Tab-separated table of C-alpha atoms and ligand atoms in Angstrom:
chain	number	residue	atom	x	y	z
A	1	UNK	CA	164.149	62.193	70.183
A	2	UNK	CA	165.025	64.153	67.057
A	3	UNK	CA	165.743	67.788	67.645
A	4	UNK	CA	166.882	68.898	64.227
A	5	UNK	CA	163.272	68.978	63.044
A	6	UNK	CA	162.794	72.292	64.788
A	7	UNK	CA	165.420	74.143	62.730
A	8	UNK	CA	164.744	74.384	58.976
A	9	UNK	CA	167.363	74.194	56.248
A	10	UNK	CA	167.839	77.970	56.342
A	11	UNK	CA	168.786	77.695	60.017
A	12	UNK	CA	165.502	79.270	61.147
A	13	UNK	CA	163.240	78.050	63.895
A	14	UNK	CA	160.387	76.063	62.327
A	15	UNK	CA	158.983	74.599	65.552
A	16	UNK	CA	159.908	74.996	69.209
A	17	UNK	CA	159.885	71.492	70.655
A	18	UNK	CA	162.832	71.384	73.034
A	19	UNK	CA	165.769	73.512	74.156
A	20	UNK	CA	168.126	70.573	73.648
A	21	UNK	CA	170.290	71.154	70.593
A	22	UNK	CA	169.355	74.814	70.088
A	23	UNK	CA	172.458	77.002	69.757
A	24	UNK	CA	173.140	79.782	72.271
A	25	UNK	CA	172.711	82.340	69.468
A	26	UNK	CA	169.101	81.192	68.967
A	27	UNK	CA	168.360	81.416	72.688
A	28	UNK	CA	169.818	84.940	72.812
A	29	UNK	CA	167.807	85.899	69.727
A	30	UNK	CA	164.581	84.778	71.463
A	31	UNK	CA	165.498	86.616	74.686
A	32	UNK	CA	166.440	89.806	72.802
A	33	UNK	CA	163.194	89.682	70.811
A	34	UNK	CA	161.282	89.209	74.070
A	35	UNK	CA	162.951	92.300	75.460
A	36	UNK	CA	161.523	94.369	72.626
A	37	UNK	CA	158.047	93.029	73.481
A	38	UNK	CA	158.257	93.861	77.176
A	39	UNK	CA	157.727	97.511	76.296
A	40	UNK	CA	154.661	96.589	74.206
A	41	UNK	CA	153.127	94.843	77.191
A	42	UNK	CA	153.684	97.997	79.261
A	43	UNK	CA	151.910	100.326	76.801
A	44	UNK	CA	148.330	101.428	77.155
A	45	UNK	CA	147.473	99.788	73.802
A	46	UNK	CA	149.205	96.446	74.223
A	47	UNK	CA	149.068	95.259	70.634
A	48	UNK	CA	151.265	94.976	67.565
A	49	UNK	CA	150.014	93.756	64.172
A	50	UNK	CA	152.762	91.165	63.534
A	51	UNK	CA	150.519	88.077	63.400
A	52	UNK	CA	147.353	89.708	62.083
A	53	UNK	CA	145.207	87.173	60.234
A	54	UNK	CA	147.027	84.133	61.667
A	55	UNK	CA	145.054	81.383	63.404
A	56	UNK	CA	146.712	79.968	66.508
A	57	UNK	CA	145.185	76.918	68.171
A	58	UNK	CA	145.760	76.264	71.857
A	59	UNK	CA	145.665	72.469	72.189
A	60	UNK	CA	145.884	71.717	75.893
A	61	UNK	CA	145.320	68.070	76.720
A	62	UNK	CA	146.389	68.678	80.337
A	63	UNK	CA	145.174	71.326	82.747
A	64	UNK	CA	147.071	74.617	82.780
A	65	UNK	CA	146.407	78.120	84.009
A	66	UNK	CA	149.525	80.251	83.537
A	67	UNK	CA	150.890	78.656	80.392
A	68	UNK	CA	147.616	78.507	78.459
A	69	UNK	CA	146.561	82.008	79.470
A	70	UNK	CA	149.913	83.639	78.758
A	71	UNK	CA	150.076	81.971	75.322
A	72	UNK	CA	146.597	83.311	74.644
A	73	UNK	CA	147.465	86.831	75.796
A	74	UNK	CA	150.730	86.728	73.826
A	75	UNK	CA	148.941	85.671	70.627
A	76	UNK	CA	146.305	88.376	71.084
A	77	UNK	CA	148.977	91.028	71.638
A	78	UNK	CA	150.449	89.979	68.307
A	79	UNK	CA	146.938	90.439	66.790
A	80	UNK	CA	146.485	86.749	65.937
A	81	UNK	CA	143.161	84.944	66.207
A	82	UNK	CA	143.356	82.473	69.083
A	83	UNK	CA	141.201	79.398	69.296
A	84	UNK	CA	141.176	77.573	72.619
A	85	UNK	CA	140.098	73.976	72.367
A	86	UNK	CA	138.212	72.556	75.249
A	87	UNK	CA	139.789	69.146	74.833
A	88	UNK	CA	137.873	67.424	77.609
A	89	UNK	CA	134.636	68.185	75.758
A	90	UNK	CA	136.052	67.605	72.278
A	91	UNK	CA	136.250	64.684	69.884
A	92	UNK	CA	139.316	63.221	71.670
A	93	UNK	CA	136.930	62.113	74.374
A	94	UNK	CA	134.863	60.471	71.608
A	95	UNK	CA	137.893	58.419	70.533
A	96	UNK	CA	139.432	60.556	67.782
A	97	UNK	CA	143.197	60.162	67.522
A	98	UNK	CA	145.550	63.064	68.176
A	99	UNK	CA	146.582	63.229	64.518
A	100	UNK	CA	142.966	63.159	63.299
A	101	UNK	CA	142.228	66.117	65.565
A	102	UNK	CA	145.270	67.903	64.143
A	103	UNK	CA	144.234	67.060	60.528
A	104	UNK	CA	140.827	68.572	61.121
A	105	UNK	CA	142.212	71.739	62.635
A	106	UNK	CA	144.743	71.998	59.798
A	107	UNK	CA	141.794	71.788	57.374
A	108	UNK	CA	140.476	74.900	59.143
A	109	UNK	CA	143.723	76.659	58.084
A	110	UNK	CA	145.583	76.647	61.373
A	111	UNK	CA	148.915	78.487	61.259
A	112	UNK	CA	150.254	77.358	64.620
A	113	UNK	CA	149.540	74.761	67.282
A	114	UNK	CA	150.482	75.309	70.913
A	115	UNK	CA	150.473	71.814	72.392
A	116	UNK	CA	150.440	70.545	75.955
A	117	UNK	CA	150.131	66.807	76.414
A	118	UNK	CA	150.757	64.257	79.159
A	119	UNK	CA	152.648	62.063	76.694
A	120	UNK	CA	156.323	62.853	76.094
A	121	UNK	CA	156.850	63.350	72.358
A	122	UNK	CA	153.298	64.505	71.527
A	123	UNK	CA	154.429	67.872	70.135
A	124	UNK	CA	157.206	66.169	68.109
A	125	UNK	CA	154.632	63.788	66.636
A	126	UNK	CA	152.411	66.658	65.553
A	127	UNK	CA	155.378	68.607	64.165
A	128	UNK	CA	156.456	65.641	62.050
A	129	UNK	CA	152.952	65.324	60.667
A	130	UNK	CA	151.763	68.841	59.798
A	131	UNK	CA	152.259	70.715	56.507
A	132	UNK	CA	155.503	72.744	56.309
A	133	UNK	CA	153.769	76.106	56.749
A	134	UNK	CA	152.311	75.111	60.130
A	135	UNK	CA	154.353	75.743	63.287
A	136	UNK	CA	154.222	73.770	66.515
A	137	UNK	CA	155.181	74.961	69.992
A	138	UNK	CA	155.624	72.444	72.780
A	139	UNK	CA	153.895	73.862	75.861
A	140	UNK	CA	154.930	70.868	77.977
A	141	UNK	CA	155.033	67.155	77.022
A	142	UNK	CA	155.022	64.569	79.786
A	143	UNK	CA	158.223	64.793	81.744
A	144	UNK	CA	160.268	65.593	78.636
A	145	UNK	CA	160.390	69.330	77.876
A	146	UNK	CA	158.794	72.714	78.489
A	147	UNK	CA	160.929	75.043	76.369
A	148	UNK	CA	158.971	78.297	76.758
A	149	UNK	CA	159.009	77.929	80.549
A	150	UNK	CA	162.804	77.552	80.465
A	151	UNK	CA	163.082	80.553	78.150
A	152	UNK	CA	161.000	82.768	80.406
A	153	UNK	CA	163.122	81.573	83.311
A	154	UNK	CA	166.277	82.545	81.383
A	155	UNK	CA	164.733	85.912	80.582
A	156	UNK	CA	164.002	86.471	84.272
A	157	UNK	CA	167.533	85.451	85.283
A	158	UNK	CA	169.072	87.743	82.668
A	159	UNK	CA	166.819	90.593	83.779
A	160	UNK	CA	167.831	90.337	87.432
A	161	UNK	CA	171.378	88.969	87.176
A	162	UNK	CA	172.668	90.054	83.721
A	163	UNK	CA	175.599	87.738	83.003
A	164	UNK	CA	174.980	84.000	82.738
A	165	UNK	CA	178.681	83.158	82.801
A	166	UNK	CA	179.090	84.516	86.354
A	167	UNK	CA	176.299	82.568	88.016
A	168	UNK	CA	175.768	79.630	90.327
A	169	UNK	CA	172.251	78.297	89.820
A	170	UNK	CA	170.479	75.615	91.871
A	171	UNK	CA	167.421	73.671	90.701
A	172	UNK	CA	165.684	72.257	93.752
A	173	UNK	CA	163.086	69.526	94.092
A	174	UNK	CA	161.437	66.920	91.943
A	175	UNK	CA	163.946	66.836	89.101
A	176	UNK	CA	162.922	63.292	88.196
A	177	UNK	CA	159.403	64.105	87.009
A	178	UNK	CA	160.005	67.651	85.842
A	179	UNK	CA	159.969	68.688	82.185
A	180	UNK	CA	160.754	72.192	83.432
A	181	UNK	CA	164.015	71.045	85.066
A	182	UNK	CA	165.156	69.248	81.910
A	183	UNK	CA	164.570	72.327	79.777
A	184	UNK	CA	166.165	74.609	82.368
A	185	UNK	CA	169.291	72.430	82.481
A	186	UNK	CA	169.704	72.569	78.693
A	187	UNK	CA	169.103	76.322	78.617
A	188	UNK	CA	171.464	77.149	81.504
A	189	UNK	CA	174.330	74.999	80.201
A	190	UNK	CA	173.891	76.299	76.638
A	191	UNK	CA	173.942	79.895	77.861
A	192	UNK	CA	177.222	79.268	79.651
A	193	UNK	CA	176.232	79.140	83.333
A	194	UNK	CA	179.411	77.662	84.864
A	195	UNK	CA	177.774	75.949	87.822
A	196	UNK	CA	174.339	74.344	87.684
A	197	UNK	CA	173.403	72.321	90.757
A	198	UNK	CA	170.472	69.958	91.092
A	199	UNK	CA	169.307	69.386	94.659
A	200	UNK	CA	166.885	66.578	95.484
A	201	UNK	CA	166.417	63.402	97.501
A	202	UNK	CA	167.932	60.341	95.776
A	203	UNK	CA	164.492	59.101	94.755
A	204	UNK	CA	163.740	62.306	92.860
A	205	UNK	CA	167.026	62.656	91.006
A	206	UNK	CA	167.361	60.761	87.705
A	207	UNK	CA	170.351	58.426	87.462
A	208	UNK	CA	173.193	59.858	85.396
A	209	UNK	CA	171.920	63.438	85.688
A	210	UNK	CA	175.562	64.605	85.984
A	211	UNK	CA	176.016	63.680	82.305
A	212	UNK	CA	173.869	66.740	81.531
A	213	UNK	CA	176.643	68.911	82.974
A	214	UNK	CA	175.103	69.517	86.405
A	215	UNK	CA	176.314	68.837	89.948
A	216	UNK	CA	173.977	66.683	92.061
A	217	UNK	CA	173.406	67.414	95.775
A	218	UNK	CA	171.205	65.625	98.279
A	219	UNK	CA	171.722	68.122	101.081
A	220	UNK	CA	169.853	71.389	100.558
A	221	UNK	CA	172.074	73.346	102.973
A	222	UNK	CA	175.236	72.345	101.110
A	223	UNK	CA	173.703	72.817	97.696
A	224	UNK	CA	172.437	76.320	98.371
A	225	UNK	CA	175.757	77.681	99.560
A	226	UNK	CA	176.668	80.814	97.570
A	227	UNK	CA	174.087	80.362	94.817
A	228	UNK	CA	172.775	83.380	92.874
A	229	UNK	CA	169.559	81.845	91.580
A	230	UNK	CA	167.225	79.227	93.098
A	231	UNK	CA	164.824	77.472	90.766
A	232	UNK	CA	162.256	75.695	92.906
A	233	UNK	CA	160.132	72.874	91.513
A	234	UNK	CA	156.736	71.496	92.430
A	235	UNK	CA	156.459	67.945	93.740
A	236	UNK	CA	154.789	66.298	90.731
A	237	UNK	CA	152.608	63.906	92.706
A	238	UNK	CA	150.515	63.101	89.650
A	239	UNK	CA	153.581	61.548	87.965
A	240	UNK	CA	154.891	59.584	90.936
A	241	UNK	CA	154.418	55.857	90.887
A	242	UNK	CA	154.642	54.304	94.305
A	243	UNK	CA	155.968	55.944	97.431
A	244	UNK	CA	159.044	57.977	96.534
A	245	UNK	CA	158.793	60.152	99.624
A	246	UNK	CA	157.883	59.468	103.244
A	247	UNK	CA	155.465	62.442	103.486
A	248	UNK	CA	154.984	66.034	102.419
A	249	UNK	CA	155.921	67.201	105.931
A	250	UNK	CA	159.150	65.227	105.830
A	251	UNK	CA	159.919	66.650	102.393
A	252	UNK	CA	159.388	70.193	103.642
A	253	UNK	CA	161.664	69.549	106.604
A	254	UNK	CA	164.605	68.591	104.368
A	255	UNK	CA	163.933	70.291	101.038
A	256	UNK	CA	161.395	73.046	101.724
A	257	UNK	CA	162.779	76.536	101.160
A	258	UNK	CA	162.517	78.468	104.417
A	259	UNK	CA	164.086	81.869	105.217
A	260	UNK	CA	166.831	80.053	107.185
A	261	UNK	CA	167.758	77.866	104.208
A	262	UNK	CA	167.578	80.805	101.815
A	263	UNK	CA	170.055	82.678	104.021
A	264	UNK	CA	172.734	80.152	102.951
A	265	UNK	CA	172.555	81.420	99.366
A	266	UNK	CA	174.067	84.768	98.317
A	267	UNK	CA	172.300	87.662	100.078
A	268	UNK	CA	170.977	88.972	96.760
A	269	UNK	CA	169.937	85.544	95.424
A	270	UNK	CA	166.621	85.413	93.592
A	271	UNK	CA	163.968	82.733	94.108
A	272	UNK	CA	161.949	81.407	91.189
A	273	UNK	CA	159.145	78.859	90.752
A	274	UNK	CA	157.265	77.935	87.558
A	275	UNK	CA	153.972	77.503	89.421
A	276	UNK	CA	151.686	76.091	90.530
A	277	UNK	CA	153.334	76.371	93.935
A	278	UNK	CA	152.685	74.116	96.920
A	279	UNK	CA	153.136	76.449	99.864
A	280	UNK	CA	154.422	74.652	102.920
A	281	UNK	CA	155.709	71.715	100.821
A	282	UNK	CA	158.490	72.963	98.539
A	283	UNK	CA	158.434	76.597	99.629
A	284	UNK	CA	157.503	78.533	102.736
A	285	UNK	CA	155.009	81.351	102.204
A	286	UNK	CA	157.364	83.915	103.719
A	287	UNK	CA	159.908	83.091	100.991
A	288	UNK	CA	157.349	82.856	98.175
A	289	UNK	CA	156.031	86.321	99.079
A	290	UNK	CA	159.364	87.707	100.310
A	291	UNK	CA	161.708	90.315	98.852
A	292	UNK	CA	163.915	87.793	97.018
A	293	UNK	CA	161.015	86.148	95.202
A	294	UNK	CA	160.637	86.961	91.487
A	295	UNK	CA	157.874	84.427	90.920
A	296	UNK	CA	155.298	86.939	89.679
A	297	UNK	CA	157.719	88.785	87.341
A	298	UNK	CA	158.351	85.345	85.781
A	299	UNK	CA	154.680	85.195	84.825
A	300	UNK	CA	154.725	88.700	83.339
A	301	UNK	CA	157.910	88.029	81.353
A	302	UNK	CA	156.310	84.816	80.112
A	303	UNK	CA	153.986	86.863	77.913
A	304	UNK	CA	156.825	88.721	76.162
A	305	UNK	CA	158.841	85.507	75.761
A	306	UNK	CA	155.867	83.700	74.206
A	307	UNK	CA	155.263	86.681	71.914
A	308	UNK	CA	158.897	86.388	70.840
A	309	UNK	CA	158.663	82.662	70.127
A	310	UNK	CA	155.430	82.976	68.151
A	311	UNK	CA	156.601	85.960	66.111
A	312	UNK	CA	159.956	84.302	65.295
A	313	UNK	CA	158.205	81.099	64.208
A	314	UNK	CA	155.524	82.731	62.093
A	315	UNK	CA	158.108	85.014	60.542
A	316	UNK	CA	160.154	82.035	59.211
B	1	LIG	C1	154.882	73.492	85.038
B	1	LIG	C2	154.369	72.424	84.125
B	1	LIG	O1	153.164	72.332	83.848
B	1	LIG	O2	155.198	71.672	83.665
B	1	LIG	N1	154.016	74.571	85.214
B	1	LIG	C3	153.903	75.535	84.288
B	1	LIG	O3	153.928	75.305	83.105
B	1	LIG	N2	153.797	76.782	84.744
B	1	LIG	C4	155.399	72.973	86.305
B	1	LIG	C5	154.491	72.151	87.166
B	1	LIG	O4	153.415	71.745	86.782
B	1	LIG	O5	154.930	71.903	88.284
């Protein structure tokens, strides 16, 4: 998949489609910009006029709560007009192609498309098709990428742990079907995290994952030893073909994060999850709601990070 399409010839971000290939300086720029927006989201009047008059279309072809809502809030806090398409009830269900839908919305003077689609590459396809003044953000495509989720995860890590180059980070769970894991791996390695571990049963770990610069583990207890950050993943049952796991109970027994397992990590380790969470499958409720969990701050930071991405794009 081509990544250079997202950087224009002036070296500015034109689209955000994937973390892969983005330089560390760009990731830091997005995180620093997000930091300036965190204070906006804490004010009584939570708005800045940066995207006034811009039309941002939320094109979600897959269900989403957090991502769609936080993009909408972020766009509104930048004073943009946000149009949420109810895709299930739209012309796609009448047989219109994706690009025809996009052509029609472009004819309504869209400035930006936020795209979530079950097909890997959907956001790239749209980005290669639209006029140069229109920006595209990938809000999750198939099992390929989810760059804003990885960026909000990096923001959260930086907020709680400061220095990427001192950290041991473990990504735990269904790496195989996870677009979040792929984007997290690219972000963590680009930002200089010296040790990124991926912990999963053999059936949920893609072959050759070590070529991405990560260390694979099949034993959760070994993999969690001394880690600073735990990135938990949801079992993506909707993407599994055939029986990859004996049962949810069995999975929880070996890979579920319980207080006992968490105790193997550093005492001040933080626990993250992109949501939606399956309590009692990948994570025990006492951990999800416990003192080391930063799962809800992730959601809050997601607004500032999405504000940063949209304002950087529309400013280029
Ligand atoms: C993730 C997604 O949709 O890829 N969720 C999210 O965006 N917050 C992870 C998941 O669905 O498990």
